[in-house]
Amino acid sequence: QVQLVESGGGLVQAGASLRLSCAASGRTFSSYVMGWFRQAPGKEREFVATIDSSGSGTYYADSVKGRFTIDRDNAKNTVYLQMNSLEPEDTGVYYCAATGIYGSILLYGRSWLSRGTNYHYWGQGTQVTVSS
């Protein structure tokens, strides 16, 4: 069983930065492929980024590529999402998720890893609000 707790959200102005953290419990965390998703008011949940077990492989949504960085510290059982140059369109609840599988992202592909239904463990979410 894996439990995920996000933190680091807040209210910022456009152009600012935030760093989200996702603390995981469970001894197999260091093996799992992890991801971040977000959901804006009135919209469906969407993929943001994913990172493989070693931390060497990542995928990003086109909307955040070049602005967001996902990384992990397996020794601390934590996944991070560094968000720079935030835009009002980035507003939403950000969720950390674990797939329950391990390995390189090349084994699964971007399409598969961007689907929320392939992630079995979810955090409660942290609110990010970007004002214009």
Coordinates of N, CA and C in Angstrom, one line a residue:
Q1 N 0.8 -1.2 0.0 CA 0.0 0.0 0.0 C 0.9 1.2 0.0
V2 N 0.5 2.2 -0.8 CA 1.2 3.5 -0.9 C 0.3 4.6 -0.5
Q3 N 0.8 5.5 0.4 CA 0.0 6.7 0.7 C 0.8 7.9 0.2
L4 N 0.1 8.9 -0.4 CA 0.8 10.0 -1.0 C 0.2 11.3 -0.4
V5 N 1.0 12.2 0.0 CA 0.6 13.5 0.6 C 1.3 14.6 -0.1
E6 N 0.5 15.5 -0.8 CA 1.1 16.6 -1.5 C 1.2 17.9 -0.6
S7 N 2.1 18.8 -0.9 CA 2.2 20.0 -0.2 C 2.9 21.0 -1.2
G8 N 2.8 22.3 -0.8 CA 3.6 23.3 -1.5 C 2.7 24.2 -2.4
G9 N 1.4 23.9 -2.5 CA 0.5 24.8 -3.3 C 0.3 26.1 -2.6
G10 N -0.3 27.0 -3.4 CA -0.6 28.3 -2.8 C -1.1 29.3 -3.9
L11 N -1.2 30.5 -3.5 CA -1.7 31.6 -4.4 C -0.5 32.5 -4.8
V12 N -0.2 32.6 -6.1 CA 0.9 33.3 -6.6 C 0.4 34.2 -7.8
Q13 N 1.3 35.1 -8.1 CA 1.0 35.9 -9.3 C 1.6 35.3 -10.5
A14 N 1.1 35.6 -11.7 CA 1.7 35.1 -12.9 C 3.1 35.4 -13.0
G15 N 3.9 34.5 -13.5 CA 5.3 34.6 -13.6 C 6.1 34.1 -12.4
A16 N 5.4 33.8 -11.3 CA 6.1 33.3 -10.1 C 6.4 31.8 -10.2
S17 N 7.0 31.3 -9.2 CA 7.4 29.8 -9.1 C 6.8 29.2 -7.9
L18 N 6.6 27.9 -8.0 CA 6.2 27.1 -6.8 C 6.9 25.7 -7.0
R19 N 7.1 25.1 -5.9 CA 7.7 23.8 -5.9 C 6.7 22.9 -5.0
L20 N 6.1 22.0 -5.7 CA 5.2 21.0 -5.0 C 6.0 19.8 -4.6
S21 N 5.6 19.2 -3.5 CA 6.2 18.0 -3.0 C 5.2 17.0 -2.8
C22 N 5.6 15.7 -2.9 CA 4.7 14.6 -2.7 C 5.5 13.6 -1.9
A23 N 5.1 13.5 -0.6 CA 5.7 12.5 0.3 C 5.0 11.2 0.2
A24 N 5.7 10.1 0.0 CA 5.1 8.8 -0.1 C 5.5 7.9 1.0
S25 N 4.6 7.1 1.5 CA 4.9 6.0 2.4 C 4.7 4.7 1.8
G26 N 5.4 3.7 2.2 CA 5.3 2.4 1.6 C 6.7 2.0 1.0
R27 N 7.1 0.9 1.3 CA 8.5 0.4 1.0 C 8.8 0.3 -0.5
T28 N 7.8 0.2 -1.3 CA 8.0 0.1 -2.7 C 8.0 1.4 -3.5
F29 N 7.9 2.5 -2.8 CA 7.8 3.8 -3.5 C 9.0 3.9 -4.5
S30 N 10.2 3.6 -4.1 CA 11.4 3.9 -4.9 C 11.3 3.1 -6.2
S31 N 10.4 2.2 -6.4 CA 10.3 1.4 -7.6 C 9.3 2.0 -8.5
Y32 N 8.3 2.7 -8.0 CA 7.2 3.1 -8.8 C 7.4 4.2 -9.8
V33 N 6.8 4.1 -11.0 CA 6.8 5.3 -11.9 C 5.7 6.2 -11.3
M34 N 6.1 7.5 -11.2 CA 5.2 8.5 -10.5 C 4.8 9.6 -11.5
G35 N 3.7 10.2 -11.1 CA 3.2 11.3 -12.0 C 2.5 12.4 -11.3
W36 N 2.4 13.5 -12.0 CA 1.6 14.7 -11.5 C 0.5 14.9 -12.5
F37 N -0.7 15.2 -11.9 CA -1.9 15.5 -12.7 C -2.5 16.8 -12.1
R38 N -3.4 17.4 -12.9 CA -4.0 18.6 -12.3 C -5.5 18.7 -12.8
Q39 N -6.3 19.4 -12.1 CA -7.7 19.5 -12.5 C -8.1 20.9 -12.2
A40 N -8.5 21.6 -13.2 CA -9.0 23.0 -13.1 C -10.5 23.0 -12.9
P41 N -11.1 24.0 -12.3 CA -12.5 24.0 -12.0 C -13.3 23.8 -13.3
G42 N -14.2 22.9 -13.3 CA -15.1 22.7 -14.4 C -14.4 21.9 -15.6
K43 N -13.2 21.4 -15.3 CA -12.5 20.7 -16.4 C -12.1 19.3 -15.9
E44 N -11.8 18.5 -16.9 CA -11.3 17.1 -16.5 C -9.9 17.2 -16.0
R45 N -9.6 16.1 -15.3 CA -8.2 16.0 -14.8 C -7.3 15.8 -16.0
E46 N -6.1 16.4 -16.0 CA -5.2 16.3 -17.1 C -3.8 15.9 -16.6
F47 N -3.1 15.2 -17.5 CA -1.7 14.9 -17.2 C -0.8 16.1 -17.2
V48 N 0.2 16.1 -16.3 CA 1.2 17.1 -16.3 C 2.6 16.6 -16.5
A49 N 3.0 15.6 -15.8 CA 4.4 15.1 -15.9 C 4.5 13.7 -15.3
T50 N 5.4 12.9 -15.8 CA 5.7 11.6 -15.2 C 7.2 11.4 -15.1
I51 N 7.6 10.5 -14.2 CA 9.0 10.3 -14.0 C 9.2 8.8 -13.7
D52 N 10.2 8.2 -14.2 CA 10.4 6.7 -14.1 C 11.1 6.4 -12.7
S53 N 11.3 5.1 -12.5 CA 11.8 4.7 -11.2 C 13.1 5.3 -10.8
S54 N 14.0 5.4 -11.8 CA 15.4 5.9 -11.4 C 15.4 7.4 -11.4
G55 N 14.4 8.1 -12.0 CA 14.4 9.5 -12.1 C 15.1 10.0 -13.4
S56 N 15.6 9.1 -14.2 CA 16.3 9.6 -15.4 C 15.4 9.8 -16.6
G57 N 14.2 9.3 -16.6 CA 13.3 9.5 -17.7 C 12.0 10.2 -17.3
T58 N 11.7 11.2 -18.1 CA 10.5 12.0 -17.8 C 9.7 12.3 -19.1
Y59 N 8.4 12.6 -18.9 CA 7.6 13.1 -20.0 C 6.8 14.3 -19.4
Y60 N 6.5 15.2 -20.3 CA 5.7 16.4 -19.9 C 4.6 16.6 -20.8
A61 N 3.5 17.2 -20.3 CA 2.4 17.7 -21.2 C 3.0 18.9 -22.0
D62 N 2.6 19.1 -23.2 CA 3.1 20.2 -24.0 C 2.9 21.5 -23.4
S63 N 1.8 21.7 -22.6 CA 1.4 22.9 -22.0 C 2.4 23.4 -20.9
V64 N 3.2 22.4 -20.4 CA 4.1 22.8 -19.3 C 5.5 22.6 -19.6
K65 N 5.8 22.0 -20.8 CA 7.2 21.7 -21.2 C 8.0 22.9 -21.2
G66 N 9.2 22.9 -20.6 CA 10.1 24.0 -20.6 C 9.8 24.9 -19.4
R67 N 8.7 24.7 -18.7 CA 8.4 25.5 -17.5 C 8.4 24.7 -16.2
F68 N 8.0 23.5 -16.3 CA 7.9 22.6 -15.2 C 9.0 21.5 -15.2
T69 N 9.4 21.1 -14.1 CA 10.4 20.0 -13.9 C 10.0 19.0 -12.9
I70 N 9.9 17.8 -13.2 CA 9.6 16.7 -12.2 C 10.9 16.0 -11.9
D71 N 11.0 15.8 -10.6 CA 12.2 15.0 -10.1 C 11.8 14.2 -8.9
R72 N 12.7 13.4 -8.4 CA 12.4 12.5 -7.3 C 13.7 12.3 -6.5
D73 N 13.4 12.1 -5.2 CA 14.5 11.7 -4.3 C 14.0 10.4 -3.6
N74 N 14.5 9.3 -4.1 CA 14.0 8.0 -3.6 C 14.4 7.7 -2.2
A75 N 15.5 8.3 -1.8 CA 16.0 8.2 -0.4 C 15.0 8.9 0.6
K76 N 14.4 9.9 0.1 CA 13.4 10.6 0.9 C 12.0 10.3 0.6
N77 N 11.8 9.3 -0.3 CA 10.4 8.9 -0.7 C 9.6 10.1 -1.1
T78 N 10.2 11.0 -1.9 CA 9.5 12.2 -2.3 C 9.7 12.5 -3.8
V79 N 8.6 13.0 -4.4 CA 8.6 13.4 -5.8 C 8.3 14.9 -5.8
Y80 N 8.9 15.7 -6.6 CA 8.7 17.1 -6.7 C 8.2 17.6 -8.0
L81 N 7.6 18.7 -8.0 CA 7.2 19.4 -9.3 C 7.6 20.8 -9.2
Q82 N 8.7 21.2 -9.8 CA 9.1 22.6 -9.8 C 8.4 23.3 -11.0
M83 N 7.6 24.3 -10.6 CA 6.8 25.1 -11.6 C 7.3 26.5 -11.7
N84 N 7.8 26.9 -12.8 CA 8.3 28.2 -13.1 C 7.4 28.9 -14.1
S85 N 7.5 30.2 -14.2 CA 6.8 31.0 -15.1 C 5.3 30.7 -15.1
L86 N 4.7 30.6 -14.0 CA 3.3 30.2 -13.8 C 2.4 31.1 -14.5
E87 N 1.4 30.5 -15.1 CA 0.3 31.3 -15.8 C -1.0 31.0 -15.2
P88 N -2.0 31.9 -15.4 CA -3.3 31.7 -14.8 C -3.9 30.4 -15.3
E89 N -3.6 29.9 -16.4 CA -4.1 28.6 -16.9 C -3.5 27.4 -16.2
D90 N -2.5 27.7 -15.3 CA -2.0 26.6 -14.5 C -2.8 26.4 -13.2
T91 N -3.8 27.2 -13.0 CA -4.6 27.1 -11.8 C -5.3 25.8 -11.7
G92 N -5.3 25.2 -10.5 CA -6.1 23.9 -10.4 C -5.6 23.2 -9.1
V93 N -6.2 22.0 -8.9 CA -5.7 21.2 -7.9 C -4.7 20.2 -8.5
Y94 N -3.6 20.1 -7.9 CA -2.5 19.3 -8.4 C -2.4 18.0 -7.6
Y95 N -2.4 16.9 -8.3 CA -2.4 15.5 -7.6 C -1.1 14.8 -8.0
C96 N -0.6 14.2 -6.9 CA 0.5 13.2 -7.1 C -0.1 11.8 -7.3
A97 N 0.5 11.0 -8.1 CA 0.0 9.7 -8.3 C 1.1 8.7 -8.5
A98 N 0.9 7.4 -8.1 CA 1.8 6.4 -8.3 C 1.2 5.3 -9.2
T99 N 2.0 4.7 -10.1 CA 1.4 3.7 -11.0 C 1.3 2.4 -10.4
G100 N 2.2 2.0 -9.5 CA 2.3 0.7 -9.0 C 3.1 -0.2 -9.9
I101 N 3.8 0.4 -10.9 CA 4.7 -0.4 -11.8 C 6.1 0.3 -11.7
Y102 N 7.1 -0.4 -12.2 CA 8.4 0.2 -12.1 C 9.2 0.0 -13.4
G103 N 10.3 0.8 -13.5 CA 11.1 0.7 -14.7 C 11.2 2.0 -15.4
S104 N 11.8 1.8 -16.6 CA 12.0 3.0 -17.5 C 10.7 3.4 -18.2
I105 N 10.5 4.7 -18.4 CA 9.4 5.2 -19.1 C 9.3 4.6 -20.5
L106 N 10.5 4.3 -21.1 CA 10.5 3.7 -22.4 C 9.7 2.4 -22.5
L107 N 9.6 1.7 -21.4 CA 8.8 0.4 -21.4 C 7.4 0.7 -21.6
Y108 N 6.9 1.8 -21.3 CA 5.4 2.0 -21.3 C 5.0 3.1 -22.3
G109 N 5.8 4.1 -22.5 CA 5.4 5.1 -23.5 C 4.6 6.2 -22.9
R110 N 4.7 7.4 -23.6 CA 4.1 8.6 -23.1 C 2.5 8.4 -23.1
S111 N 2.0 7.8 -24.1 CA 0.5 7.7 -24.2 C 0.0 7.0 -23.0
W112 N 0.6 5.8 -22.7 CA 0.1 5.0 -21.5 C 0.3 5.8 -20.2
L113 N 1.5 6.4 -20.1 CA 1.8 7.0 -18.8 C 1.0 8.3 -18.6
S114 N 0.4 8.9 -19.6 CA -0.4 10.1 -19.5 C -1.8 9.9 -19.1
R115 N -2.2 8.6 -19.0 CA -3.6 8.2 -18.7 C -3.7 8.0 -17.2
G116 N -4.6 8.8 -16.6 CA -4.7 8.7 -15.1 C -5.2 7.3 -14.6
T117 N -5.9 6.6 -15.5 CA -6.5 5.3 -15.1 C -5.4 4.3 -14.9
N118 N -4.1 4.6 -15.3 CA -3.0 3.7 -15.1 C -2.3 3.9 -13.8
Y119 N -2.7 4.9 -13.1 CA -2.1 5.2 -11.8 C -3.1 4.7 -10.7
H120 N -2.5 3.9 -9.8 CA -3.3 3.2 -8.8 C -3.4 3.9 -7.4
Y121 N -2.5 4.8 -7.2 CA -2.5 5.5 -5.9 C -2.5 7.0 -6.1
W122 N -3.3 7.7 -5.3 CA -3.5 9.1 -5.5 C -3.4 9.9 -4.2
G123 N -2.8 11.1 -4.2 CA -2.9 11.9 -3.0 C -4.2 12.7 -3.0
Q124 N -4.3 13.5 -2.0 CA -5.5 14.3 -1.8 C -5.5 15.6 -2.6
G125 N -4.4 16.0 -3.1 CA -4.3 17.2 -3.9 C -3.9 18.4 -3.2
T126 N -3.3 19.3 -3.9 CA -2.9 20.6 -3.3 C -3.3 21.7 -4.3
Q127 N -3.9 22.8 -3.8 CA -4.4 23.8 -4.7 C -3.3 24.8 -5.1
V128 N -3.3 25.1 -6.4 CA -2.4 26.1 -7.0 C -3.3 27.1 -7.7
T129 N -3.2 28.4 -7.3 CA -3.9 29.4 -7.9 C -3.0 30.5 -8.4
V130 N -3.1 30.8 -9.7 CA -2.2 31.8 -10.3 C -3.0 33.0 -10.7
S131 N -2.8 34.2 -10.2 CA -3.5 35.3 -10.5 C -2.8 36.1 -11.6
S132 N -3.6 36.8 -12.4 CA -3.1 37.5 -13.5 C -2.7 39.0 -13.1

